[in-house]
CSV table of C-alpha atoms and ligand atoms in Angstrom, one decimal:
chain,number,residue,atom,x,y,z
A,21,UNK,CA,17.6,41.1,30.6
A,22,UNK,CA,19.8,40.6,27.7
A,23,UNK,CA,19.7,39.4,24.1
A,24,UNK,CA,16.9,39.8,21.7
A,25,UNK,CA,13.3,40.2,23.0
A,26,UNK,CA,10.1,38.8,21.6
A,27,UNK,CA,7.7,41.8,21.4
A,28,UNK,CA,4.0,42.0,21.0
A,29,UNK,CA,2.7,44.8,18.8
A,30,UNK,CA,-1.0,45.8,19.3
A,31,UNK,CA,-1.6,49.1,17.6
A,32,UNK,CA,-3.4,47.3,14.7
A,33,UNK,CA,-6.3,46.2,17.0
A,34,UNK,CA,-7.1,49.8,17.9
A,35,UNK,CA,-10.0,52.0,16.6
A,36,UNK,CA,-7.3,54.4,15.4
A,37,UNK,CA,-6.3,51.9,12.8
A,38,UNK,CA,-9.4,49.9,12.0
A,39,UNK,CA,-12.1,52.3,13.0
A,40,UNK,CA,-14.5,52.5,15.9
A,41,UNK,CA,-16.9,49.8,14.8
A,42,UNK,CA,-14.3,47.1,15.0
A,43,UNK,CA,-11.2,48.5,16.8
A,44,UNK,CA,-10.6,49.0,20.5
A,45,UNK,CA,-11.1,52.6,21.4
A,46,UNK,CA,-8.9,54.3,24.0
A,47,UNK,CA,-11.6,54.2,26.7
A,48,UNK,CA,-12.2,50.5,26.0
A,49,UNK,CA,-8.4,49.8,26.4
A,50,UNK,CA,-8.5,51.6,29.7
A,51,UNK,CA,-11.4,49.4,30.8
A,52,UNK,CA,-9.6,46.3,29.8
A,53,UNK,CA,-6.6,47.5,31.7
A,54,UNK,CA,-8.8,48.1,34.8
A,55,UNK,CA,-10.3,44.6,34.5
A,56,UNK,CA,-7.0,42.8,33.8
A,57,UNK,CA,-4.7,44.6,36.2
A,58,UNK,CA,-5.9,42.9,39.4
A,59,UNK,CA,-5.4,39.6,37.6
A,60,UNK,CA,-1.7,40.3,37.3
A,61,UNK,CA,-1.2,40.3,41.1
A,62,UNK,CA,-3.6,37.4,41.4
A,63,UNK,CA,-1.5,35.3,39.0
A,64,UNK,CA,1.7,36.5,40.6
A,65,UNK,CA,0.3,35.3,44.0
A,66,UNK,CA,-0.8,31.9,42.5
A,67,UNK,CA,2.8,31.5,41.2
A,68,UNK,CA,4.3,32.4,44.5
A,69,UNK,CA,1.9,30.0,46.4
A,70,UNK,CA,3.0,27.2,44.0
A,71,UNK,CA,-0.5,26.9,42.5
A,72,UNK,CA,0.8,27.1,38.9
A,73,UNK,CA,3.8,24.7,38.9
A,74,UNK,CA,4.3,25.2,35.1
A,75,UNK,CA,5.7,28.6,36.0
A,76,UNK,CA,8.5,27.1,38.1
A,77,UNK,CA,9.8,25.0,35.2
A,78,UNK,CA,12.3,27.6,33.8
A,79,UNK,CA,13.8,27.9,37.2
A,80,UNK,CA,14.1,24.2,38.0
A,81,UNK,CA,17.8,23.3,37.6
A,82,UNK,CA,17.3,19.7,38.6
A,83,UNK,CA,15.2,18.9,35.6
A,84,UNK,CA,17.8,20.1,33.1
A,85,UNK,CA,20.6,18.4,35.1
A,86,UNK,CA,18.8,15.0,34.8
A,87,UNK,CA,18.1,15.6,31.1
A,88,UNK,CA,21.7,16.5,30.4
A,89,UNK,CA,22.9,13.5,32.3
A,90,UNK,CA,20.8,11.1,30.2
A,91,UNK,CA,21.6,12.9,27.0
A,92,UNK,CA,25.4,12.5,27.7
A,93,UNK,CA,24.9,8.8,28.3
A,94,UNK,CA,22.8,8.2,25.1
A,95,UNK,CA,23.7,10.7,22.5
A,96,UNK,CA,26.7,9.0,20.9
A,97,UNK,CA,25.0,5.7,20.4
A,98,UNK,CA,21.7,7.0,19.2
A,99,UNK,CA,21.1,7.8,15.5
A,100,UNK,CA,17.3,7.9,15.7
A,101,UNK,CA,15.2,9.2,18.5
A,102,UNK,CA,11.5,8.3,18.3
A,103,UNK,CA,9.1,10.1,20.5
A,104,UNK,CA,5.8,8.3,21.2
A,105,UNK,CA,3.3,10.6,22.8
A,106,UNK,CA,0.2,12.6,22.0
A,107,UNK,CA,-1.3,16.1,22.6
A,108,UNK,CA,0.8,17.9,25.2
A,109,UNK,CA,3.2,15.0,25.2
A,110,UNK,CA,4.3,15.6,21.6
A,111,UNK,CA,3.3,19.0,20.2
A,112,UNK,CA,6.0,20.9,22.1
A,113,UNK,CA,8.7,18.4,21.0
A,114,UNK,CA,7.7,18.9,17.4
A,115,UNK,CA,7.5,22.7,17.7
A,116,UNK,CA,11.0,22.9,19.2
A,117,UNK,CA,12.5,20.7,16.6
A,118,UNK,CA,11.0,22.6,13.7
A,119,UNK,CA,11.9,26.0,15.2
A,120,UNK,CA,15.4,25.3,16.3
A,121,UNK,CA,16.9,22.7,14.0
A,122,UNK,CA,17.6,23.1,10.3
A,123,UNK,CA,14.8,22.0,7.9
A,124,UNK,CA,17.0,19.2,6.6
A,125,UNK,CA,18.0,17.9,10.1
A,126,UNK,CA,16.7,14.4,9.5
A,127,UNK,CA,18.0,14.0,6.0
A,128,UNK,CA,21.4,15.6,6.0
A,129,UNK,CA,24.0,14.0,8.4
A,130,UNK,CA,26.2,17.1,8.1
A,131,UNK,CA,23.4,19.5,9.3
A,132,UNK,CA,22.2,17.5,12.2
A,133,UNK,CA,23.6,18.0,15.7
A,134,UNK,CA,22.1,14.9,17.2
A,135,UNK,CA,20.0,11.9,16.2
A,136,UNK,CA,17.2,12.1,13.6
A,137,UNK,CA,14.0,12.9,15.4
A,138,UNK,CA,10.6,11.3,14.7
A,139,UNK,CA,7.6,12.2,16.7
A,140,UNK,CA,4.5,9.9,16.4
A,141,UNK,CA,1.6,11.7,17.9
A,142,UNK,CA,-1.0,9.6,16.1
A,143,UNK,CA,-1.6,6.0,15.4
A,144,UNK,CA,-2.2,5.9,11.7
A,145,UNK,CA,-1.3,2.3,10.8
A,146,UNK,CA,0.3,2.9,7.4
A,147,UNK,CA,2.4,5.7,8.7
A,148,UNK,CA,3.8,3.8,11.6
A,149,UNK,CA,4.2,0.5,9.6
A,150,UNK,CA,6.2,2.3,6.9
A,151,UNK,CA,8.4,3.9,9.5
A,152,UNK,CA,9.1,0.7,11.4
A,153,UNK,CA,9.9,-1.1,8.2
A,154,UNK,CA,12.5,1.7,7.4
A,155,UNK,CA,14.1,1.1,10.8
A,156,UNK,CA,14.2,-2.7,10.4
A,157,UNK,CA,15.2,-2.9,6.8
A,158,UNK,CA,18.1,-0.6,7.2
A,159,UNK,CA,19.4,-2.2,10.4
A,160,UNK,CA,18.7,1.0,12.2
A,161,UNK,CA,16.8,-0.4,15.1
A,162,UNK,CA,19.8,-1.0,17.3
A,163,UNK,CA,20.8,2.6,17.2
A,164,UNK,CA,17.3,3.8,18.0
A,165,UNK,CA,16.0,5.2,21.3
A,166,UNK,CA,12.3,5.4,21.9
A,167,UNK,CA,11.1,8.1,24.3
A,168,UNK,CA,7.6,7.1,25.5
A,169,UNK,CA,5.9,10.2,27.0
A,170,UNK,CA,2.6,10.1,28.9
A,171,UNK,CA,1.8,11.9,32.0
A,172,UNK,CA,-1.3,9.9,32.8
A,173,UNK,CA,0.3,6.8,31.5
A,174,UNK,CA,-2.8,5.3,30.0
A,175,UNK,CA,-3.4,7.0,26.6
A,176,UNK,CA,-4.6,4.1,24.4
A,177,UNK,CA,-2.5,5.6,21.5
A,178,UNK,CA,0.8,5.9,23.3
A,179,UNK,CA,0.4,2.6,25.3
A,180,UNK,CA,-0.4,0.7,22.0
A,181,UNK,CA,2.7,2.2,20.5
A,182,UNK,CA,4.7,1.1,23.5
A,183,UNK,CA,3.3,-2.5,23.1
A,184,UNK,CA,4.2,-2.5,19.4
A,185,UNK,CA,7.7,-1.4,20.1
A,186,UNK,CA,7.9,-4.0,22.9
A,187,UNK,CA,7.3,-6.7,20.3
A,188,UNK,CA,9.6,-5.2,17.8
A,189,UNK,CA,12.6,-4.9,20.2
A,190,UNK,CA,12.2,-8.1,22.1
A,191,UNK,CA,13.0,-8.7,25.7
A,192,UNK,CA,16.7,-8.0,25.5
A,193,UNK,CA,16.6,-4.5,23.9
A,194,UNK,CA,13.3,-3.4,25.3
A,195,UNK,CA,14.7,-2.2,28.6
A,196,UNK,CA,17.8,-0.6,27.1
A,197,UNK,CA,16.2,1.3,24.2
A,198,UNK,CA,13.2,2.8,25.9
A,199,UNK,CA,13.2,6.0,28.0
A,200,UNK,CA,9.9,6.9,29.7
A,201,UNK,CA,8.8,10.3,30.7
A,202,UNK,CA,5.8,10.1,33.0
A,203,UNK,CA,4.2,11.1,36.3
A,204,UNK,CA,6.5,11.1,39.3
A,205,UNK,CA,4.4,8.6,41.2
A,206,UNK,CA,1.3,7.2,39.6
A,207,UNK,CA,-0.2,5.8,36.4
A,208,UNK,CA,0.3,2.7,34.3
A,209,UNK,CA,3.5,4.0,32.6
A,210,UNK,CA,5.1,4.8,35.9
A,211,UNK,CA,4.3,1.3,37.2
A,212,UNK,CA,5.7,-0.4,34.0
A,213,UNK,CA,8.8,1.9,34.3
A,214,UNK,CA,9.4,0.7,37.9
A,215,UNK,CA,8.7,-3.0,37.0
A,216,UNK,CA,10.9,-3.1,33.9
A,217,UNK,CA,13.5,-0.7,35.2
A,218,UNK,CA,13.4,1.7,32.3
A,219,UNK,CA,15.5,4.8,32.6
A,220,UNK,CA,13.0,7.5,33.2
A,221,UNK,CA,12.3,11.2,33.4
A,222,UNK,CA,9.5,13.0,35.2
A,223,UNK,CA,6.5,15.1,34.4
A,224,UNK,CA,6.4,17.3,37.4
A,225,UNK,CA,3.4,17.2,39.8
A,226,UNK,CA,0.7,19.6,38.8
A,227,UNK,CA,2.0,20.3,35.3
A,228,UNK,CA,-0.5,19.4,32.6
A,229,UNK,CA,0.6,18.1,29.2
A,230,UNK,CA,0.1,21.3,27.3
A,231,UNK,CA,2.0,23.3,29.8
A,232,UNK,CA,4.9,20.8,30.0
A,233,UNK,CA,7.2,21.6,27.1
A,234,UNK,CA,9.7,23.2,29.4
A,235,UNK,CA,9.9,20.1,31.5
A,236,UNK,CA,11.7,16.9,30.6
A,237,UNK,CA,8.8,16.2,28.2
A,238,UNK,CA,10.2,18.7,25.7
A,239,UNK,CA,13.7,19.2,27.0
A,240,UNK,CA,14.9,15.6,26.5
A,241,UNK,CA,14.3,15.3,22.7
A,242,UNK,CA,15.4,18.9,22.3
A,243,UNK,CA,18.7,18.4,24.1
A,244,UNK,CA,19.3,15.1,22.3
A,245,UNK,CA,19.0,16.8,19.0
A,246,UNK,CA,21.4,19.6,19.8
A,247,UNK,CA,19.1,22.4,20.9
A,248,UNK,CA,20.4,24.7,23.6
A,249,UNK,CA,18.0,24.0,26.4
A,250,UNK,CA,19.8,26.4,28.8
A,251,UNK,CA,19.0,29.3,26.4
A,252,UNK,CA,15.4,28.1,26.0
A,253,UNK,CA,14.9,28.2,29.7
A,254,UNK,CA,16.7,31.5,30.1
A,255,UNK,CA,14.4,33.0,27.5
A,256,UNK,CA,11.4,31.7,29.5
A,257,UNK,CA,12.8,33.2,32.7
A,258,UNK,CA,13.3,36.5,31.0
A,259,UNK,CA,9.7,36.4,29.9
A,260,UNK,CA,8.6,35.5,33.4
A,261,UNK,CA,9.9,39.0,34.5
A,262,UNK,CA,7.9,40.7,31.8
A,263,UNK,CA,4.6,38.9,32.4
A,264,UNK,CA,4.9,39.4,36.1
A,265,UNK,CA,5.0,43.2,35.7
A,266,UNK,CA,2.1,44.8,37.5
A,267,UNK,CA,1.8,47.6,34.9
A,268,UNK,CA,-0.7,46.3,32.4
A,269,UNK,CA,0.7,48.4,29.6
A,270,UNK,CA,4.1,46.8,30.0
A,271,UNK,CA,2.9,43.3,30.4
A,272,UNK,CA,2.7,41.5,27.1
A,273,UNK,CA,0.7,38.5,28.4
A,274,UNK,CA,-1.9,40.6,30.1
A,275,UNK,CA,-2.4,42.8,27.0
A,276,UNK,CA,-2.5,39.7,24.7
A,277,UNK,CA,-5.1,38.0,26.8
A,278,UNK,CA,-7.1,41.2,27.3
A,279,UNK,CA,-7.2,41.9,23.6
A,280,UNK,CA,-8.2,38.3,22.8
A,281,UNK,CA,-10.9,38.5,25.5
A,282,UNK,CA,-12.3,41.8,24.2
A,283,UNK,CA,-12.7,40.6,20.6
A,284,UNK,CA,-14.2,37.3,21.7
A,285,UNK,CA,-16.9,39.3,23.6
A,286,UNK,CA,-17.4,41.4,20.4
A,287,UNK,CA,-18.1,38.3,18.3
A,288,UNK,CA,-14.6,37.8,16.9
A,289,UNK,CA,-14.3,34.4,18.5
A,290,UNK,CA,-11.8,32.9,16.0
A,291,UNK,CA,-8.1,33.5,16.8
A,292,UNK,CA,-5.9,33.0,13.7
A,293,UNK,CA,-2.2,32.5,14.4
A,294,UNK,CA,-0.2,33.1,11.1
A,295,UNK,CA,3.6,32.7,11.3
A,296,UNK,CA,5.7,34.2,8.5
A,297,UNK,CA,8.3,31.6,9.2
A,298,UNK,CA,8.5,27.9,8.5
A,299,UNK,CA,10.5,27.5,11.6
A,300,UNK,CA,7.6,28.8,13.7
A,301,UNK,CA,4.8,26.9,12.0
A,302,UNK,CA,4.6,24.1,14.6
A,303,UNK,CA,4.5,26.6,17.5
A,304,UNK,CA,1.2,27.7,16.0
A,305,UNK,CA,0.1,24.0,16.3
A,306,UNK,CA,1.3,23.9,19.9
A,307,UNK,CA,-0.6,27.2,20.6
A,308,UNK,CA,-3.7,25.7,19.0
A,309,UNK,CA,-3.8,22.9,21.5
A,310,UNK,CA,-2.9,25.2,24.4
A,311,UNK,CA,-5.6,27.7,23.6
A,312,UNK,CA,-8.3,25.2,22.7
A,313,UNK,CA,-7.9,22.7,25.5
A,314,UNK,CA,-7.4,25.4,28.1
A,315,UNK,CA,-10.1,27.8,27.2
A,316,UNK,CA,-12.9,25.8,25.6
A,317,UNK,CA,-15.0,25.3,28.7
A,318,UNK,CA,-18.5,25.3,30.1
A,319,UNK,CA,-19.2,27.3,33.2
A,320,UNK,CA,-22.2,28.1,35.2
A,321,UNK,CA,-23.2,31.7,35.4
A,322,UNK,CA,-26.4,32.9,37.1
A,323,UNK,CA,-27.7,29.4,37.1
A,324,UNK,CA,-27.1,28.8,33.4
A,325,UNK,CA,-24.5,26.8,31.5
A,326,UNK,CA,-22.3,29.1,29.4
A,327,UNK,CA,-20.0,27.7,26.8
A,328,UNK,CA,-16.9,29.8,26.3
A,329,UNK,CA,-13.7,29.6,24.3
A,330,UNK,CA,-12.1,31.3,21.3
A,331,UNK,CA,-11.4,28.9,18.4
A,332,UNK,CA,-7.7,28.9,17.5
A,333,UNK,CA,-6.8,28.5,13.9
A,334,UNK,CA,-3.4,28.0,12.4
A,335,UNK,CA,-2.4,29.5,9.1
A,336,UNK,CA,0.9,29.7,7.4
A,337,UNK,CA,2.5,32.7,5.7
A,338,UNK,CA,2.4,32.9,1.9
A,339,UNK,CA,1.1,29.4,1.7
A,340,UNK,CA,-2.2,30.4,3.3
A,341,UNK,CA,-2.2,33.9,1.7
A,342,UNK,CA,-3.0,31.9,-1.5
A,343,UNK,CA,-5.6,29.7,0.3
A,344,UNK,CA,-7.3,31.6,3.2
A,345,UNK,CA,-6.9,35.4,2.7
A,346,UNK,CA,-10.0,35.7,0.4
A,347,UNK,CA,-12.1,34.4,3.4
A,348,UNK,CA,-10.1,36.5,5.9
A,349,UNK,CA,-10.9,39.7,4.0
A,350,UNK,CA,-14.4,39.2,2.6
A,351,UNK,CA,-15.8,36.5,4.9
A,352,UNK,CA,-17.3,37.2,8.3
A,353,UNK,CA,-15.4,39.7,10.4
A,354,UNK,CA,-15.2,37.3,13.3
A,355,UNK,CA,-11.4,36.8,13.6
A,356,UNK,CA,-8.5,38.3,15.4
A,357,UNK,CA,-5.2,37.7,13.6
A,358,UNK,CA,-1.8,37.2,15.2
A,359,UNK,CA,1.1,37.3,12.9
A,360,UNK,CA,4.5,36.0,13.9
A,361,UNK,CA,7.3,37.9,12.2
A,362,UNK,CA,11.0,37.3,12.2
A,363,UNK,CA,13.2,40.4,11.7
A,364,UNK,CA,16.5,38.6,10.9
A,365,UNK,CA,16.5,35.1,9.4
A,366,UNK,CA,19.6,33.1,10.1
A,367,UNK,CA,19.9,32.1,6.4
A,368,UNK,CA,18.9,34.0,3.4
A,369,UNK,CA,19.0,33.9,-0.4
A,370,UNK,CA,19.3,36.5,-3.1
A,371,UNK,CA,16.8,36.4,-5.9
A,372,UNK,CA,18.6,35.9,-9.2
A,373,UNK,CA,18.4,37.9,-12.4
A,374,UNK,CA,15.2,38.1,-14.4
A,375,UNK,CA,15.2,36.1,-17.6
A,376,UNK,CA,15.9,38.3,-20.6
A,377,UNK,CA,12.4,38.2,-22.0
A,378,UNK,CA,10.7,38.7,-18.6
A,379,UNK,CA,11.8,42.3,-17.8
A,380,UNK,CA,8.5,42.6,-15.8
A,381,UNK,CA,10.2,40.5,-13.1
A,382,UNK,CA,13.3,42.8,-12.9
A,383,UNK,CA,11.9,44.6,-9.8
A,384,UNK,CA,12.5,41.3,-7.8
A,385,UNK,CA,16.0,40.7,-9.1
A,386,UNK,CA,18.8,40.9,-6.6
A,387,UNK,CA,16.6,41.4,-3.6
A,388,UNK,CA,16.8,39.2,-0.5
A,389,UNK,CA,14.2,36.5,-0.3
A,390,UNK,CA,13.6,37.6,3.3
A,391,UNK,CA,12.7,41.1,2.1
A,392,UNK,CA,10.1,39.6,-0.2
A,393,UNK,CA,8.8,37.3,2.7
A,394,UNK,CA,8.5,40.1,5.2
A,395,UNK,CA,6.9,42.4,2.7
A,396,UNK,CA,4.4,39.7,1.9
A,397,UNK,CA,3.5,39.7,5.6
A,398,UNK,CA,3.2,43.5,5.6
A,399,UNK,CA,1.1,43.4,2.4
A,400,UNK,CA,-1.3,40.8,3.9
A,401,UNK,CA,-1.6,42.7,7.1
A,402,UNK,CA,-2.3,45.9,5.2
A,403,UNK,CA,-5.0,44.1,3.1
A,404,UNK,CA,-6.6,42.6,6.2
A,405,UNK,CA,-6.5,46.0,8.0
A,406,UNK,CA,-8.2,47.6,5.0
A,407,UNK,CA,-11.0,45.1,5.6
A,408,UNK,CA,-11.1,46.4,9.2
A,409,UNK,CA,-10.0,43.2,10.9
A,410,UNK,CA,-7.8,43.4,14.0
A,411,UNK,CA,-4.2,42.2,13.8
A,412,UNK,CA,-1.5,41.6,16.4
A,413,UNK,CA,2.1,40.8,15.6
A,414,UNK,CA,4.6,39.0,17.7
A,415,UNK,CA,8.1,40.1,16.5
A,416,UNK,CA,11.1,37.8,16.8
A,417,UNK,CA,14.4,39.6,16.3
A,418,UNK,CA,15.6,36.2,15.4
A,419,UNK,CA,14.5,32.6,15.9
A,420,UNK,CA,16.8,31.0,18.5
A,421,UNK,CA,16.3,29.0,21.7
A,422,UNK,CA,16.2,32.1,23.8
A,423,UNK,CA,13.4,33.8,21.8
A,424,UNK,CA,11.5,30.6,21.4
A,425,UNK,CA,11.6,30.1,25.2
A,426,UNK,CA,10.2,33.6,25.6
A,427,UNK,CA,7.4,32.9,23.1
A,428,UNK,CA,6.4,29.6,24.8
A,429,UNK,CA,6.3,31.2,28.2
A,430,UNK,CA,4.5,34.3,26.9
A,431,UNK,CA,1.7,32.1,25.5
A,432,UNK,CA,1.4,29.9,28.5
A,433,UNK,CA,1.0,32.9,30.8
A,434,UNK,CA,-1.4,34.6,28.3
A,435,UNK,CA,-3.5,31.4,28.6
A,436,UNK,CA,-3.6,31.8,32.4
A,437,UNK,CA,-4.7,35.4,32.0
A,438,UNK,CA,-7.3,34.5,29.4
A,439,UNK,CA,-8.6,31.7,31.7
A,440,UNK,CA,-9.0,34.2,34.5
A,441,UNK,CA,-10.8,36.7,32.2
A,442,UNK,CA,-13.1,34.1,30.9
A,443,UNK,CA,-13.7,32.9,34.5
A,444,UNK,CA,-12.8,29.3,33.8
A,445,UNK,CA,-10.1,26.8,34.9
A,446,UNK,CA,-7.5,26.7,32.1
A,447,UNK,CA,-5.7,23.7,33.6
A,448,UNK,CA,-8.2,20.9,33.3
A,449,UNK,CA,-9.8,19.2,30.3
A,450,UNK,CA,-12.8,17.3,31.5
A,451,UNK,CA,-14.5,17.1,28.1
A,452,UNK,CA,-11.6,15.0,26.6
A,453,UNK,CA,-12.3,12.2,29.0
A,454,UNK,CA,-15.5,10.9,27.5
A,455,UNK,CA,-13.8,10.2,24.1
A,456,UNK,CA,-11.0,8.3,25.9
A,457,UNK,CA,-13.5,6.3,28.0
A,458,UNK,CA,-15.5,5.5,24.9
A,459,UNK,CA,-12.4,4.2,23.1
A,460,UNK,CA,-11.6,2.0,26.0
A,461,UNK,CA,-15.2,0.7,26.0
A,462,UNK,CA,-15.2,0.0,22.2
A,463,UNK,CA,-11.8,-1.8,22.5
A,464,UNK,CA,-13.3,-4.1,25.1
A,465,UNK,CA,-11.9,-2.9,28.4
A,466,UNK,CA,-13.4,-5.1,31.1
A,467,UNK,CA,-15.9,-3.8,33.6
A,468,UNK,CA,-19.7,-3.3,33.7
A,469,UNK,CA,-19.4,0.5,33.1
A,470,UNK,CA,-17.4,-0.1,29.9
A,471,UNK,CA,-19.9,-2.7,28.7
A,472,UNK,CA,-22.8,-0.4,29.2
A,473,UNK,CA,-21.0,2.5,27.5
A,474,UNK,CA,-20.1,0.3,24.6
A,475,UNK,CA,-23.8,-0.6,24.1
A,476,UNK,CA,-24.7,3.1,24.2
A,477,UNK,CA,-22.1,3.9,21.7
A,478,UNK,CA,-23.1,1.1,19.3
A,479,UNK,CA,-26.7,2.2,19.4
A,480,UNK,CA,-25.9,5.9,18.8
A,481,UNK,CA,-23.3,5.5,16.2
A,482,UNK,CA,-24.7,2.5,14.3
A,483,UNK,CA,-24.7,3.2,10.5
A,484,UNK,CA,-28.3,3.6,9.3
A,485,UNK,CA,-28.3,2.6,5.7
A,486,UNK,CA,-31.3,4.9,4.9
A,487,UNK,CA,-28.9,7.8,5.3
A,488,UNK,CA,-26.0,6.4,3.4
A,489,UNK,CA,-25.9,7.8,-0.2
B,24,LIG,O1,-2.6,18.8,27.7
B,24,LIG,C1,-3.0,17.7,28.1
B,24,LIG,O2,-3.2,17.4,29.3
B,24,LIG,C2,-3.3,16.6,27.1
B,24,LIG,O3,-3.2,17.1,25.8
B,24,LIG,C3,-2.4,15.5,27.2
B,24,LIG,O4,-1.1,15.9,27.0
B,24,LIG,C4,-2.7,14.4,26.2
B,24,LIG,O5,-4.0,14.0,26.4
B,24,LIG,C5,-1.8,13.2,26.5
B,24,LIG,O6,-1.9,12.7,27.8
B,24,LIG,P1,-0.8,11.8,28.5
B,24,LIG,O7,0.4,12.6,28.5
B,24,LIG,O8,-1.4,11.6,29.8
B,24,LIG,O9,-0.7,10.6,27.6
């Protein structure tokens, strides 16, 4: 292992810091270690047996080779890269871009190391209309590549976007300007890909959307936009070593999951992730989906249905200090906080001199903005600890592709541990299906089942004027 390490700090969840009523006592930590330790070998075995294919992604040289090949072919003639995808087919792309490219990437030609990136993970009509108008009006369309990402290949949102872009590009450019990323063998998008002859990348077998950012799903847009995908994968491989460690106390994913599980069982069922870094803010969004879709499940225990799942919440540094912290300190003590802290920012500013008639601001003058920022984190953590609420911190020495790769893999494996602790399957999402089917029914998808479903929906969701005020 080399370079800087992402570290998980967990002292501030202990009884020593927040007292015995809310904190984890030494004997409780020991019990958690005893419960979680066997899961480490279980997960290692699942990995070895190929039952968790997402864990092989950092080691798969073929994927990055194909991605690099396509990037080499397209990069010079692409000024705008538009990702069309949703959920796990978009959130990782957004997170990588925000974390690893400058804030002004899209707006400043001198700062960007690849095309501008736009990710459309929803179908809001005014938003998409306005964007497509910008492309057309400025004659930008011909230097635009669309990366359509869908594992299942039938999400109504992504497929509608594809059809809109089809009309926009017309038959000549359609084939040239679309790259698909989809299942290796099946699904509507794979079929279209083969029929039209799109250039295409693969979502590997057995890798679900929210675990796919380290496959071509996330790597293609990242590499196109100048992100070092080799370092990203190297960081994930480094973390693979650490989260495979059979010693619970040295395994950050096992500890992270065990701490989350403990607090959930104690009624602290809300997990707030609060990055003190704009760059890391969309990783908190990515985590929110990973955690919610993987762990929010119903299971049968002793003949009863049991609903489990911590509720992930994203908050952002000083922005949310001035919005959420009142609730976090005086509201219900039902949350576990995870701060993300960056020790060394790659850019910094000095705070200027205080105006002459504002000597009360002199204490800030000449200090680094990063000092203020990280002290704000420390101050918020202190205030929350004073209210006896548990806090974890994930430390990044710096934000770069290597540490972001570590973080992604840490949270993916933490999710696997948490799934095992909760006794649920973290890799499926059965409850998402009904909403998708209902959309198909309402949009008139043919078939008796859809017609019946559409009638049921109409009757249940019909607006009753008596209740409209
Ligand atoms: O994690 C998941 O499996 C989901 O969030 C999917 O990524 C999302 O529903 C999009 O699905 P698809 O990639 O099949 O269009």
